[in-house]
mmCIF file of C-alpha atoms in Angstrom:
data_model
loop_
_atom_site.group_PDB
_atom_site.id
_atom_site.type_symbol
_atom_site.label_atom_id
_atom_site.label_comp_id
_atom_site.label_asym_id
_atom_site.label_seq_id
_atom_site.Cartn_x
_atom_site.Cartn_y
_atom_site.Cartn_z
ATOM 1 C CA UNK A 8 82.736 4.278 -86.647
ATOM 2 C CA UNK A 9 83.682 6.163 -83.904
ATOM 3 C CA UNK A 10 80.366 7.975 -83.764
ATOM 4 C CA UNK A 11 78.772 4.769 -83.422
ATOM 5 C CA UNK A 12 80.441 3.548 -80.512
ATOM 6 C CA UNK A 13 79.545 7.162 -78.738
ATOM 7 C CA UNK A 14 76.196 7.038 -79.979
ATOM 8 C CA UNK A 15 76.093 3.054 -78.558
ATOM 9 C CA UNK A 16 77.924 3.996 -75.047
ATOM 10 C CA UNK A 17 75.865 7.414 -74.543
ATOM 11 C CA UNK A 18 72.466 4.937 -74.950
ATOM 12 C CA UNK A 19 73.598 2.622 -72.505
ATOM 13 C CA UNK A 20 74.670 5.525 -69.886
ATOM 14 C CA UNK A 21 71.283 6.707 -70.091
ATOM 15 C CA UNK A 22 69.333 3.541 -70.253
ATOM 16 C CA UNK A 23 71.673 2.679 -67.146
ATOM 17 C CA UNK A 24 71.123 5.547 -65.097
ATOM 18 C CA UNK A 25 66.847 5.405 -65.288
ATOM 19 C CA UNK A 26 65.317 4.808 -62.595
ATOM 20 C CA UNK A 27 63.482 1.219 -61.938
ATOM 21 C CA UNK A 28 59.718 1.778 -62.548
ATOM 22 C CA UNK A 29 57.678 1.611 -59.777
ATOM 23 C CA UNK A 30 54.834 -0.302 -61.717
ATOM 24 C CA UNK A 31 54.382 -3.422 -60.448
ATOM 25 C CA UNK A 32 54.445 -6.441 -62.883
ATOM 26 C CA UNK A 33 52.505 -9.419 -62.923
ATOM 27 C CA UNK A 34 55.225 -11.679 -61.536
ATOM 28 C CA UNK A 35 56.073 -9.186 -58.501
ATOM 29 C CA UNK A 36 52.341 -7.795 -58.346
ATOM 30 C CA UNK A 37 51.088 -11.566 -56.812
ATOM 31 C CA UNK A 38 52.694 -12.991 -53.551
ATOM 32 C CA UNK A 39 54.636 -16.295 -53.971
ATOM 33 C CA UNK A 40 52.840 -19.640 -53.159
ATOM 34 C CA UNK A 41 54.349 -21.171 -49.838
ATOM 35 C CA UNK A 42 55.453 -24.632 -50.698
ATOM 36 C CA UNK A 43 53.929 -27.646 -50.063
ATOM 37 C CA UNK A 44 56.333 -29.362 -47.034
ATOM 38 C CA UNK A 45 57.520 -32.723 -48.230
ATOM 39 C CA UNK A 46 58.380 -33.986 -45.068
ATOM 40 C CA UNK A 47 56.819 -36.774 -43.187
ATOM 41 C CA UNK A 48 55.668 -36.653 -39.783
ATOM 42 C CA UNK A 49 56.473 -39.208 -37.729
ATOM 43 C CA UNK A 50 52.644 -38.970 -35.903
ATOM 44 C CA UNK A 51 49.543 -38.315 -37.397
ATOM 45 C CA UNK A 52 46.942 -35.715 -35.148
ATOM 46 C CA UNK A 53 44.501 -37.124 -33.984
ATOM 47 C CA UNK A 54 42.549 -33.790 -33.165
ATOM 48 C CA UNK A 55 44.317 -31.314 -35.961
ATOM 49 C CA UNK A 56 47.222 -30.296 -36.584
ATOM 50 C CA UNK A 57 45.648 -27.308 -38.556
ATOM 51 C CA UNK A 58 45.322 -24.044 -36.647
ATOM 52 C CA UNK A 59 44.945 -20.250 -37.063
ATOM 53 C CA UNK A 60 44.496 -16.946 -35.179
ATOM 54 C CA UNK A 61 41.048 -16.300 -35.995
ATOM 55 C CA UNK A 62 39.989 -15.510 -32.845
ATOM 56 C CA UNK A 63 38.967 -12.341 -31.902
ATOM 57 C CA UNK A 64 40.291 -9.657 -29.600
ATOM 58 C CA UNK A 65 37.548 -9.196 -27.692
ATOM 59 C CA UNK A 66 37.366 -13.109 -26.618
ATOM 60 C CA UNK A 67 40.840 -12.700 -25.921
ATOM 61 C CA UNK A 68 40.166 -9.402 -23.350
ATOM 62 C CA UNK A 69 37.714 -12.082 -21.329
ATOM 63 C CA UNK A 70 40.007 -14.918 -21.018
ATOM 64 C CA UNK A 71 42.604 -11.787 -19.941
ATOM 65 C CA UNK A 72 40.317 -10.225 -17.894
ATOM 66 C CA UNK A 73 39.707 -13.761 -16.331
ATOM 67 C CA UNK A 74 43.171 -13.524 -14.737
ATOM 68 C CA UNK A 75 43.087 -9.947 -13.420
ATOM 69 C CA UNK A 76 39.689 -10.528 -11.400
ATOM 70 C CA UNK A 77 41.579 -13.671 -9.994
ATOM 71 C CA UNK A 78 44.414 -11.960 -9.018
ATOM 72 C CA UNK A 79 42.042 -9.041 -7.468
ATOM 73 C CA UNK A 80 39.809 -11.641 -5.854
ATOM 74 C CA UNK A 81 36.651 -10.724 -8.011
ATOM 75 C CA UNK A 82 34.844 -13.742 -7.584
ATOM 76 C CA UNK A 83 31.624 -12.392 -9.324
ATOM 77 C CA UNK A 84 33.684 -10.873 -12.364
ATOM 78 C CA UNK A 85 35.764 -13.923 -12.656
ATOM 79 C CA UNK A 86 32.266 -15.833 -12.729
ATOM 80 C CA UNK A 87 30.540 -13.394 -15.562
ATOM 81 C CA UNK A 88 33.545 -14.350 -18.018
ATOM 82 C CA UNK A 89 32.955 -18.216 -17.499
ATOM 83 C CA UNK A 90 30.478 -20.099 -19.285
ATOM 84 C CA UNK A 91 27.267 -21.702 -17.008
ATOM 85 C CA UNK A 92 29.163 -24.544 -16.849
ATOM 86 C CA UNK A 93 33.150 -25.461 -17.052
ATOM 87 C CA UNK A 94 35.127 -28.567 -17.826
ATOM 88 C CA UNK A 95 37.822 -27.494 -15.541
ATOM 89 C CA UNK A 96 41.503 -29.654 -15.209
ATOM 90 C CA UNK A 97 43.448 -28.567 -12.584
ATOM 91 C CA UNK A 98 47.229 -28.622 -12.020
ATOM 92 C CA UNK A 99 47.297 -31.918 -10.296
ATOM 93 C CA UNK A 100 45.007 -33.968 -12.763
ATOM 94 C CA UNK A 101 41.779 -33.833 -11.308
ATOM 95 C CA UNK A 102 39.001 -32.926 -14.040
ATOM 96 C CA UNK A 103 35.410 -32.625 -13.597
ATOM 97 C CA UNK A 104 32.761 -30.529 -15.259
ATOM 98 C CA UNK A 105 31.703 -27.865 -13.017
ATOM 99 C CA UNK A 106 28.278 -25.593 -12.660
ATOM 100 C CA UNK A 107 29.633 -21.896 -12.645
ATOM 101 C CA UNK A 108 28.168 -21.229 -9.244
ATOM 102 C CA UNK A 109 30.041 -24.610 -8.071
ATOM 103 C CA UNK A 110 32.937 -23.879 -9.478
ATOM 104 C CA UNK A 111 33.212 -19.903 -7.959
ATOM 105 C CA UNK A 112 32.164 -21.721 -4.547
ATOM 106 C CA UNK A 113 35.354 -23.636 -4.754
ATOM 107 C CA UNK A 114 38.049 -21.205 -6.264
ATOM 108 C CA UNK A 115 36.616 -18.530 -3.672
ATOM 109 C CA UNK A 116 37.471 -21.043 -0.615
ATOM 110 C CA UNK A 117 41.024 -21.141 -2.544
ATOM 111 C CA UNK A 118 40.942 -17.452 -3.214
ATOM 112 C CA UNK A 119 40.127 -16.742 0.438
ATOM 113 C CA UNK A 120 42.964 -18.729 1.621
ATOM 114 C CA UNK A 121 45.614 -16.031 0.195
ATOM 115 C CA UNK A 122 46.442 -12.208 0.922
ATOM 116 C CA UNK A 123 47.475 -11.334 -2.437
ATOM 117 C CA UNK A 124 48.057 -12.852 -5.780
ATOM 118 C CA UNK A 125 50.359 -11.428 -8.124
ATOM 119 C CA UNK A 126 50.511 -12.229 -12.054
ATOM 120 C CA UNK A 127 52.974 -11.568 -15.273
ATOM 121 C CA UNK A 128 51.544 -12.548 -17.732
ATOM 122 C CA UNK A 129 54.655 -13.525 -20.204
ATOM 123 C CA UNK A 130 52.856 -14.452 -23.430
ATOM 124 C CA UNK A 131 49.150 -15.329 -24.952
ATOM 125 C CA UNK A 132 48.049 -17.056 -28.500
ATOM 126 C CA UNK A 133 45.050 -17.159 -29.993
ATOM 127 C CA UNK A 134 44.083 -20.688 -31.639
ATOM 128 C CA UNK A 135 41.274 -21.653 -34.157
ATOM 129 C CA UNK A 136 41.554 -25.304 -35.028
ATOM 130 C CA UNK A 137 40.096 -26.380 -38.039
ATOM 131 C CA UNK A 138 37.240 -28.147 -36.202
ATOM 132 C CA UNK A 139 36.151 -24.639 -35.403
ATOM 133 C CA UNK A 140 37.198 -24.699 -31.560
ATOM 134 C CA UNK A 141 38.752 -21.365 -29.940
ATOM 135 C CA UNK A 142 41.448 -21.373 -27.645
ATOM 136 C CA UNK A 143 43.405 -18.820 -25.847
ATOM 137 C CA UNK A 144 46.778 -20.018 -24.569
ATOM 138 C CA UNK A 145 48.567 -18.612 -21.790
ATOM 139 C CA UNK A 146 51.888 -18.230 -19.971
ATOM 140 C CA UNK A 147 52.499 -16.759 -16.958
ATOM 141 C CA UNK A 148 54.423 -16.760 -13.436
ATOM 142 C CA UNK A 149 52.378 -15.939 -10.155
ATOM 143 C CA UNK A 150 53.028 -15.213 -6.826
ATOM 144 C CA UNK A 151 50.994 -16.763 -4.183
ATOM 145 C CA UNK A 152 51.067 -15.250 -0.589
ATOM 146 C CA UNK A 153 48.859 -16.908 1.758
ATOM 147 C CA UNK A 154 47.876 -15.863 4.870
ATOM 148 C CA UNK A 155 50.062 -17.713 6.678
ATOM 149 C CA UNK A 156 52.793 -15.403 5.491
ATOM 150 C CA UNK A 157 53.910 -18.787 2.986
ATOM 151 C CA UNK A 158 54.794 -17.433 -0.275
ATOM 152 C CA UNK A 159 54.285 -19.856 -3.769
ATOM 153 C CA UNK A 160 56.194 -18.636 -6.526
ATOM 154 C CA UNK A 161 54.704 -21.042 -9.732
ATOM 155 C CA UNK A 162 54.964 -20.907 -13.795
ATOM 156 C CA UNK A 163 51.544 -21.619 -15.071
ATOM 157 C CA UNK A 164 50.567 -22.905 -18.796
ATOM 158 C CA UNK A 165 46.977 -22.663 -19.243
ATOM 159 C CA UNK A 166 44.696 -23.825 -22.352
ATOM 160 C CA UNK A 167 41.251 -21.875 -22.008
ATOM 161 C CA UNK A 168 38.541 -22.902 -24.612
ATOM 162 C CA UNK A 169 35.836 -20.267 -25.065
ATOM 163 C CA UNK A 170 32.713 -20.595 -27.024
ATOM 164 C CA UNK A 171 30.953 -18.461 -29.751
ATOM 165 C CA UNK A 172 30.424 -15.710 -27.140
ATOM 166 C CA UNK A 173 33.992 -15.567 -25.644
ATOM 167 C CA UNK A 174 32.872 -17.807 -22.745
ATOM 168 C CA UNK A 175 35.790 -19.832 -21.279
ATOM 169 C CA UNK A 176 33.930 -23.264 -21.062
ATOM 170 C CA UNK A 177 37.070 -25.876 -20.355
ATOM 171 C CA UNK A 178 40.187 -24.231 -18.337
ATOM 172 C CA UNK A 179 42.966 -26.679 -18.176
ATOM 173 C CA UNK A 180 46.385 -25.501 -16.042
ATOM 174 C CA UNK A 181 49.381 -26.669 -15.708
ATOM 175 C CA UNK A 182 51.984 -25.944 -13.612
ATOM 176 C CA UNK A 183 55.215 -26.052 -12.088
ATOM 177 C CA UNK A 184 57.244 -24.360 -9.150
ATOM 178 C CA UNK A 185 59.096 -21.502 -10.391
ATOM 179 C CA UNK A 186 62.868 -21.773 -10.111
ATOM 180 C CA UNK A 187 65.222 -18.736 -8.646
#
């Protein structure tokens, strides 16, 4: 009797001290379905509510590039990353759909009015709605000095749409003065 209980307690020191196999089985080997959410929204979307990051890198380098040539005053790089024309809403509401050369006319006048421009860029995301529409989303804070010597510290959201080609063809900003 004795013997058996050894025999019993030296199996279960050795079955104990095994290491876990590393083979994966099939109920570990397949990630775990998310969930359908049961809760109700109190709105519906009426664009979509049903986005992803499928947009590539590259599209997102132009939009990004779009802001370094402003802040460097590149008028005719900033105009090779826009599409021919631009649905363009600016901070204080006014939208209108722009030729490329009308709308470079216009933001050089702006540009030309200012000594330097500085941006920080404080975070992007890339959007794909559903509907198949790119967008690259941006925050940022820049500093405006004009030359006057007035300086214009602002927070700036902006929602650029690009096409297939990584053309930003709508640029709508939004902004806000930025607070010490």
């Amino acid at each position: 009797m004795k013997r058996t209980f050894l025999f019993i307690g030296i199996v279960l020191i050795v079955l104990g001290c095994q290491t876990p196999s590393t083979e994966k089985t099939e109920a570990t080997a397949a990630p775990a379905e998310t969930p359908k959410s049961t809760v109700v929204m109190p709105y519906t979307a009426t664009y979509s509510s049903n986005f992803t990051t499928d947009v590539s890198d590259e599209h997102l380098k132009n939009v990004l590039d779009s802001y370094v040539y402003w802040e460097n005053g590149d008028m005719k790089a900033l105009s090779s990353v826009m599409g021919d024309s631009i649905f363009f809403e600016n901070h204080a509401g006014v939208q209108k759909t722009y030729s490329n050369a009308d709308l470079m006319t216009m933001w050089q006048k702006s540009r030309d009015s200012l000594s330097n421009v500085k941006i920080r860029m404080v975070a992007w995301q890339k959007l794909k709605s559903d509907k198949g529409h790119k967008f690259i989303l941006t925050w940022y804070d820049e500093i405006d000095t004009y030359k006057t010597g007035k300086v214009d510290s602002v927070v700036m959201h902006d929602i650029n749409t690009i096409d297939s080609v990584g053309k930003i063809v709508r640029y709508s900003q939004y902004r806000k003065p930025k607070l010490n």
